[in-house]
CSV table of C-alpha atoms in Angstrom, one decimal:
chain,number,residue,atom,x,y,z
A,1,MET,CA,-193.1,-127.2,-41.7
A,2,LYS,CA,-190.7,-123.9,-41.9
A,3,LYS,CA,-191.3,-120.8,-41.4
A,4,ILE,CA,-192.8,-117.9,-44.0
A,5,SER,CA,-192.3,-113.9,-44.2
A,6,SER,CA,-195.6,-112.3,-42.4
A,7,PRO,CA,-198.2,-110.3,-44.7
A,8,SER,CA,-197.1,-107.6,-46.6
A,9,PHE,CA,-200.7,-106.0,-45.0
A,10,CYS,CA,-202.8,-105.3,-41.1
A,11,ILE,CA,-206.2,-105.7,-40.8
A,12,ALA,CA,-206.4,-102.0,-41.1
A,13,ASN,CA,-205.8,-102.4,-44.8
A,14,VAL,CA,-208.7,-104.7,-45.0
A,15,ILE,CA,-211.5,-102.4,-42.6
A,16,ASP,CA,-211.0,-99.5,-44.4
A,17,GLU,CA,-211.5,-101.6,-47.6
A,18,ILE,CA,-214.9,-103.1,-45.8
A,19,VAL,CA,-215.5,-99.9,-44.7
A,20,GLY,CA,-215.4,-98.2,-48.3
A,21,TYR,CA,-217.8,-100.7,-49.9
A,22,MET,CA,-220.4,-100.8,-47.6
A,23,GLU,CA,-220.3,-96.9,-47.8
A,24,GLN,CA,-221.0,-97.8,-51.6
A,25,ASN,CA,-223.2,-99.9,-50.4
A,26,GLN,CA,-225.8,-99.2,-48.7
A,27,GLY,CA,-228.5,-101.3,-49.3
A,28,ASN,CA,-226.8,-104.5,-48.5
A,29,ASN,CA,-227.8,-106.6,-45.2
A,30,LYS,CA,-224.3,-106.0,-43.1
A,31,SER,CA,-224.1,-102.2,-44.0
A,32,GLY,CA,-225.7,-100.6,-41.6
A,33,ILE,CA,-224.1,-101.7,-38.3
A,34,ILE,CA,-220.4,-101.7,-40.1
A,35,ARG,CA,-220.7,-98.3,-40.7
A,36,LYS,CA,-222.2,-96.8,-37.3
A,37,LEU,CA,-219.6,-99.4,-35.5
A,38,HIS,CA,-217.4,-97.6,-37.8
A,39,GLU,CA,-218.7,-94.1,-36.9
A,40,SER,CA,-218.7,-95.0,-33.2
A,41,ASN,CA,-215.1,-94.9,-33.4
A,42,CYS,CA,-215.4,-98.5,-32.1
A,43,LEU,CA,-214.6,-101.1,-35.1
A,44,LEU,CA,-210.8,-100.2,-36.1
A,45,PRO,CA,-209.9,-100.2,-32.5
A,46,TYR,CA,-210.7,-103.6,-31.7
A,47,PHE,CA,-209.0,-105.1,-34.2
A,48,ASN,CA,-206.7,-103.6,-33.9
A,49,LYS,CA,-206.2,-104.6,-31.0
A,50,ILE,CA,-207.0,-108.6,-32.0
A,51,GLU,CA,-203.8,-107.9,-34.3
A,52,SER,CA,-202.1,-106.8,-31.6
A,53,ASP,CA,-203.2,-109.5,-29.4
A,54,TYR,CA,-202.5,-112.6,-31.5
A,55,LEU,CA,-198.6,-111.1,-32.8
A,56,GLU,CA,-197.5,-111.2,-29.4
A,57,ALA,CA,-198.7,-114.3,-28.8
A,58,GLY,CA,-196.9,-115.1,-31.7
A,59,GLU,CA,-195.1,-118.0,-31.0
A,60,ASN,CA,-197.7,-119.2,-27.9
A,61,LEU,CA,-200.9,-118.5,-29.6
A,62,GLN,CA,-202.3,-121.1,-27.2
A,63,SER,CA,-201.7,-119.0,-24.6
A,64,LEU,CA,-204.0,-116.2,-26.6
A,65,ILE,CA,-207.0,-118.7,-26.9
A,66,SER,CA,-207.1,-119.6,-22.9
A,67,LYS,CA,-208.2,-116.7,-22.2
A,68,LEU,CA,-210.3,-116.0,-25.0
A,69,GLU,CA,-214.4,-116.8,-24.9
A,70,GLN,CA,-216.4,-118.4,-27.2
A,71,SER,CA,-219.2,-116.0,-29.0
A,72,ASP,CA,-222.1,-116.3,-32.0
A,73,GLU,CA,-220.7,-112.6,-32.4
A,74,VAL,CA,-217.6,-109.8,-32.7
A,75,LEU,CA,-219.4,-106.7,-31.6
A,76,GLY,CA,-222.4,-107.7,-32.6
A,77,ILE,CA,-221.5,-108.8,-36.2
A,78,GLU,CA,-223.2,-112.4,-35.6
A,79,LYS,CA,-221.0,-115.3,-37.0
A,80,SER,CA,-222.1,-116.4,-40.3
A,81,LYS,CA,-221.8,-112.5,-41.6
A,82,MET,CA,-217.8,-112.7,-39.9
A,83,LYS,CA,-217.4,-115.4,-42.8
A,84,GLU,CA,-219.1,-113.6,-45.4
A,85,LEU,CA,-217.3,-110.8,-45.3
A,86,TYR,CA,-213.9,-113.0,-45.4
A,87,LYS,CA,-215.7,-115.1,-48.1
A,88,THR,CA,-216.3,-111.3,-50.1
A,89,PHE,CA,-213.1,-109.7,-49.3
A,90,TYR,CA,-210.8,-113.2,-49.6
A,91,SER,CA,-212.3,-114.3,-52.8
A,92,SER,CA,-210.2,-115.9,-55.1
A,93,GLU,CA,-209.6,-112.3,-57.3
A,94,SER,CA,-208.6,-110.3,-54.1
A,95,SER,CA,-206.0,-109.1,-54.0
A,96,PHE,CA,-205.4,-109.4,-50.6
A,97,ARG,CA,-205.8,-113.3,-51.2
A,98,ARG,CA,-203.6,-113.1,-54.5
A,99,ASP,CA,-200.9,-111.3,-51.7
A,100,LEU,CA,-201.2,-114.7,-48.8
A,101,TYR,CA,-200.2,-117.0,-51.9
A,102,LYS,CA,-197.2,-115.2,-52.7
A,103,LEU,CA,-196.0,-115.8,-49.1
A,104,THR,CA,-195.9,-119.2,-50.5
A,105,PRO,CA,-194.9,-119.2,-53.9
A,106,ARG,CA,-193.3,-123.0,-54.1
A,107,CYS,CA,-195.3,-125.6,-52.1
A,108,CYS,CA,-197.5,-125.8,-49.4
A,109,PRO,CA,-195.8,-125.0,-45.7
A,110,ILE,CA,-197.9,-127.9,-43.8
A,111,CYS,CA,-196.5,-130.8,-45.9
A,112,ASP,CA,-194.7,-129.7,-48.3
A,113,ALA,CA,-196.4,-130.8,-51.2
A,114,GLU,CA,-195.3,-128.4,-54.9
A,115,TRP,CA,-198.2,-126.2,-55.9
A,116,GLY,CA,-199.6,-128.2,-58.9
A,117,TYR,CA,-199.5,-131.3,-57.7
A,118,ALA,CA,-201.6,-130.1,-54.9
A,119,THR,CA,-203.7,-126.8,-54.8
A,120,HIS,CA,-204.0,-123.5,-52.5
A,121,THR,CA,-206.6,-122.6,-50.2
A,122,LEU,CA,-206.5,-120.2,-47.5
A,123,ASP,CA,-206.5,-121.9,-43.6
A,124,HIS,CA,-207.7,-120.1,-40.9
A,125,ILE,CA,-205.3,-120.9,-38.5
A,126,LEU,CA,-207.1,-120.1,-35.6
A,127,PRO,CA,-210.7,-121.2,-36.5
A,128,GLU,CA,-213.6,-119.1,-37.6
A,129,SER,CA,-216.4,-121.6,-36.2
A,130,ILE,CA,-214.9,-120.9,-33.0
A,131,PHE,CA,-212.9,-117.8,-32.8
A,132,PRO,CA,-215.5,-115.6,-35.9
A,133,GLN,CA,-213.0,-112.7,-34.4
A,134,PHE,CA,-210.4,-114.3,-35.9
A,135,ALA,CA,-212.2,-114.5,-39.5
A,136,ILE,CA,-210.3,-111.6,-41.7
A,137,LEU,CA,-207.3,-111.2,-40.1
A,138,PRO,CA,-204.6,-111.3,-42.2
A,139,ILE,CA,-202.2,-113.0,-39.4
A,140,ASN,CA,-204.6,-115.8,-39.1
A,141,LEU,CA,-204.6,-117.1,-43.0
A,142,VAL,CA,-202.3,-119.0,-44.4
A,143,SER,CA,-202.1,-119.9,-47.3
A,144,THR,CA,-201.8,-123.7,-47.7
A,145,CYS,CA,-203.2,-127.1,-50.2
A,146,TYR,CA,-206.4,-127.8,-49.7
A,147,ARG,CA,-205.8,-131.7,-48.0
A,148,CYS,CA,-204.0,-129.6,-44.9
A,149,ASN,CA,-206.3,-126.8,-45.1
A,150,HIS,CA,-209.5,-130.6,-45.7
A,151,SER,CA,-208.1,-132.1,-42.5
A,152,LYS,CA,-207.4,-129.6,-40.3
A,153,ASN,CA,-211.1,-128.5,-40.3
A,154,SER,CA,-211.4,-126.6,-37.1
A,155,ILE,CA,-209.4,-128.8,-35.2
A,156,VAL,CA,-207.5,-126.6,-33.1
A,157,GLY,CA,-205.2,-126.9,-29.9
A,158,TYR,CA,-206.5,-125.7,-26.6
A,159,SER,CA,-203.9,-128.0,-23.8
A,160,GLU,CA,-200.2,-126.7,-23.9
A,161,ASN,CA,-199.7,-130.1,-24.5
A,162,GLN,CA,-201.9,-129.6,-28.6
A,163,GLY,CA,-200.2,-125.7,-28.9
A,164,VAL,CA,-201.2,-124.2,-32.2
A,165,LEU,CA,-198.8,-123.6,-34.6
A,166,ASN,CA,-198.4,-120.8,-37.5
A,167,PRO,CA,-196.2,-121.1,-40.0
A,168,TYR,CA,-196.2,-116.7,-39.8
A,169,PHE,CA,-194.5,-117.8,-36.6
A,170,ASN,CA,-193.5,-121.2,-36.1
A,171,SER,CA,-190.6,-123.4,-38.2
A,172,VAL,CA,-190.8,-127.8,-37.7
A,173,ASN,CA,-188.3,-129.8,-39.3
A,174,LEU,CA,-189.9,-132.8,-39.3
A,175,LEU,CA,-186.8,-134.7,-41.1
A,176,PRO,CA,-184.7,-136.3,-37.6
A,177,TYR,CA,-188.2,-137.5,-36.8
A,178,LEU,CA,-189.8,-139.6,-39.2
A,179,LYS,CA,-189.3,-143.8,-39.8
A,180,CYS,CA,-191.1,-146.1,-42.2
A,181,TYR,CA,-192.7,-148.8,-41.9
A,182,THR,CA,-193.4,-151.3,-44.5
A,183,TYR,CA,-195.1,-154.1,-44.0
A,184,ILE,CA,-197.1,-157.3,-46.1
A,185,LYS,CA,-201.5,-156.9,-45.7
A,186,GLY,CA,-203.1,-159.8,-47.4
A,187,ASP,CA,-201.4,-159.2,-51.1
A,188,ASP,CA,-200.3,-156.2,-50.8
A,189,PHE,CA,-198.2,-154.0,-48.1
A,190,ILE,CA,-199.0,-151.1,-46.4
A,191,THR,CA,-196.8,-148.6,-45.4
A,192,HIS,CA,-196.8,-146.0,-42.7
A,193,ILE,CA,-194.4,-142.4,-42.7
A,194,GLN,CA,-194.7,-141.9,-38.4
A,195,LEU,CA,-193.3,-140.1,-35.9
A,196,LYS,CA,-190.3,-142.6,-33.7
A,197,ASN,CA,-190.9,-143.2,-30.4
A,198,GLU,CA,-190.5,-140.9,-27.8
A,199,SER,CA,-187.5,-142.6,-26.1
A,200,VAL,CA,-185.8,-142.1,-29.1
A,201,VAL,CA,-186.1,-138.4,-30.9
A,202,GLY,CA,-185.1,-137.1,-27.5
A,203,LEU,CA,-187.4,-134.4,-27.1
A,204,ASP,CA,-188.3,-133.5,-24.0
A,205,PRO,CA,-191.8,-134.7,-23.3
A,206,LEU,CA,-194.1,-132.2,-23.8
A,207,LYS,CA,-192.9,-131.0,-27.5
A,208,TYR,CA,-193.0,-134.6,-28.4
A,209,GLN,CA,-196.6,-134.1,-28.0
A,210,ARG,CA,-197.3,-130.9,-29.6
A,211,LEU,CA,-194.9,-132.4,-32.2
A,212,ARG,CA,-198.3,-136.0,-32.4
A,213,PHE,CA,-200.7,-133.6,-32.0
A,214,PHE,CA,-199.7,-131.8,-35.5
A,215,TYR,CA,-198.8,-134.6,-37.5
A,216,GLU,CA,-200.9,-137.6,-36.5
A,217,GLU,CA,-204.7,-135.2,-35.5
A,218,VAL,CA,-204.7,-132.0,-37.1
A,219,TYR,CA,-202.8,-132.2,-40.4
A,220,LYS,CA,-202.7,-136.0,-40.2
A,221,LEU,CA,-199.7,-135.6,-42.7
A,222,ASN,CA,-199.0,-139.5,-41.4
A,223,GLU,CA,-202.2,-140.0,-43.6
A,224,THR,CA,-200.0,-137.9,-46.6
A,225,TYR,CA,-197.4,-139.3,-46.3
A,226,SER,CA,-198.3,-143.1,-46.0
A,227,GLU,CA,-200.0,-142.2,-49.1
A,228,VAL,CA,-197.5,-140.3,-51.6
A,229,ALA,CA,-195.3,-143.2,-49.9
A,230,ARG,CA,-197.2,-146.3,-51.4
A,231,VAL,CA,-198.7,-144.3,-54.1
A,232,SER,CA,-195.5,-143.0,-56.0
A,233,VAL,CA,-192.6,-144.1,-54.1
A,234,LEU,CA,-192.8,-148.2,-53.6
A,235,ASN,CA,-195.3,-148.7,-57.2
A,236,SER,CA,-192.4,-146.2,-58.5
A,237,LEU,CA,-189.4,-149.2,-57.6
A,238,ILE,CA,-192.5,-151.8,-58.7
A,239,ASP,CA,-192.2,-150.7,-62.0
A,240,THR,CA,-189.4,-149.9,-62.5
A,241,LEU,CA,-188.2,-153.5,-60.6
A,242,SER,CA,-190.8,-155.1,-63.7
A,243,GLU,CA,-188.6,-153.9,-66.7
A,244,LEU,CA,-185.7,-156.2,-65.7
A,245,GLY,CA,-187.0,-159.1,-66.5
A,246,ASN,CA,-186.8,-162.9,-64.3
A,247,VAL,CA,-184.4,-161.2,-61.1
A,248,THR,CA,-184.5,-163.8,-57.8
A,249,ASN,CA,-184.6,-162.0,-54.1
A,250,ASP,CA,-181.3,-161.5,-53.7
A,251,PHE,CA,-181.1,-158.6,-56.7
A,252,ILE,CA,-184.2,-156.8,-55.4
A,253,LYS,CA,-182.8,-156.5,-52.0
A,254,GLY,CA,-179.1,-155.3,-53.5
A,255,TYR,CA,-181.5,-152.9,-55.5
A,256,PHE,CA,-183.1,-151.2,-53.2
A,257,GLN,CA,-179.9,-151.3,-51.5
A,258,SER,CA,-178.3,-150.0,-54.2
A,259,LEU,CA,-181.1,-147.0,-54.7
A,260,ILE,CA,-180.3,-145.5,-50.8
A,261,MET,CA,-178.3,-142.4,-51.2
A,262,ASP,CA,-176.0,-140.8,-48.4
A,263,ASP,CA,-177.5,-137.4,-48.2
A,264,LYS,CA,-179.7,-138.6,-46.2
A,265,GLU,CA,-178.8,-135.9,-43.3
A,266,ASP,CA,-178.4,-133.1,-45.9
A,267,LEU,CA,-181.7,-134.2,-47.2
A,268,ILE,CA,-183.0,-133.6,-43.5
A,269,LEU,CA,-181.5,-130.0,-43.1
A,270,LYS,CA,-183.7,-129.0,-45.4
A,271,GLY,CA,-186.3,-129.4,-44.1
A,272,VAL,CA,-188.2,-130.6,-46.4
A,273,VAL,CA,-190.4,-133.4,-47.2
A,274,THR,CA,-189.2,-134.4,-50.7
A,275,LEU,CA,-190.4,-137.4,-52.8
A,276,GLU,CA,-186.6,-138.5,-53.0
A,277,PHE,CA,-186.7,-137.8,-48.7
A,278,LEU,CA,-189.8,-140.0,-48.7
A,279,LYS,CA,-188.0,-142.6,-51.1
A,280,VAL,CA,-185.4,-142.7,-48.9
A,281,LEU,CA,-186.8,-144.3,-46.0
A,282,VAL,CA,-189.0,-146.3,-47.8
A,283,LEU,CA,-186.1,-147.8,-49.2
A,284,GLU,CA,-184.4,-147.7,-45.3
A,285,SER,CA,-187.8,-149.6,-43.9
A,286,LEU,CA,-187.5,-152.3,-47.0
A,287,GLN,CA,-184.5,-153.7,-45.8
A,288,ASP,CA,-185.8,-154.9,-42.8
A,289,LEU,CA,-188.4,-157.1,-44.6
A,290,GLU,CA,-188.3,-161.3,-44.1
A,291,VAL,CA,-187.9,-163.2,-47.2
A,292,GLU,CA,-192.0,-163.3,-47.5
A,293,ALA,CA,-192.6,-160.1,-48.1
A,294,TYR,CA,-189.2,-159.9,-51.4
A,295,ASP,CA,-191.4,-163.0,-52.0
A,296,LEU,CA,-194.8,-160.7,-52.6
A,297,ILE,CA,-192.5,-158.4,-54.4
A,298,ASN,CA,-191.8,-161.1,-57.6
A,299,ARG,CA,-195.2,-161.7,-57.6
A,300,MET,CA,-195.8,-158.2,-58.4
A,301,LEU,CA,-193.3,-158.2,-61.1
A,302,GLN,CA,-195.1,-161.2,-62.7
A,303,GLU,CA,-198.1,-159.4,-62.7
A,304,ARG,CA,-196.8,-156.2,-63.5
A,305,ARG,CA,-195.0,-158.4,-66.3
A,306,GLN,CA,-198.1,-160.5,-67.4
A,307,MET,CA,-200.0,-157.6,-67.7
A,308,SER,CA,-197.3,-155.7,-69.8
A,309,GLU,CA,-197.6,-158.7,-72.2
A,310,VAL,CA,-201.3,-158.8,-72.9
A,311,GLN,CA,-201.3,-154.9,-73.4
A,312,ASP,CA,-198.7,-155.3,-75.8
A,313,ILE,CA,-201.1,-157.3,-77.7
A,314,PHE,CA,-204.2,-155.1,-78.0
């Protein structure tokens, strides 16, 4: 997760648009309370304070939420109405949403999935279902992919060993801490991209616990990367081998070894979990497999070649 630029607009811009809309649409069921709060000079000062506290907490958002009481309303505005305000003023046609999307032009800042393979969404870092006061706060809204947003849902780290990470403030290079484990289950391979054991990563216990919470509990990146490693990397390697004709176990092992690049450290320095990096992890894990695994690969190769021959007939 790389740190990204902060939004170019603030809560005052959002409140200004909301108030302007409510003044022109006084029949709206939220119009009365919004206009009343604005006229009594309660609306903007409250949200300015919320934004200021959020920015002050910055890298340590857990310290902010530890002081907050959960509520079903904000200044008398029901939680459901706050959600409606978000949906209205951060709709797909909203300039606010477009501006936030521009802050992540290439990929999801959480999992590094490139747009085109992943779909844009807006993620409430502090969930609106728990903290409605942050529902429309720009600095709490990050452009992430659908999978990361859906995986996170309303999970939030309250304790010190969990924490809250926001790409506007935090940066995490996961690459030095990832390892692939490949093993046989039935007649297939299972690949797991996991964090290395705490004893070998060189992090203090608190940082390691927070990293594990972010990786496994919040965004479930272990599941995301493991699926990509199995479907997009290992399958591709086996498909390529199937085109080479009959091969021995030694040939397969040598082939995998030949694909391991010398630029792993360069990839780690870039800090982006790419398909290329996952391929390196998978190839490294394949070097540790026993003879039974290479026998299974050979059987899979034969099945692919047989399927190809049948397809050629038809």
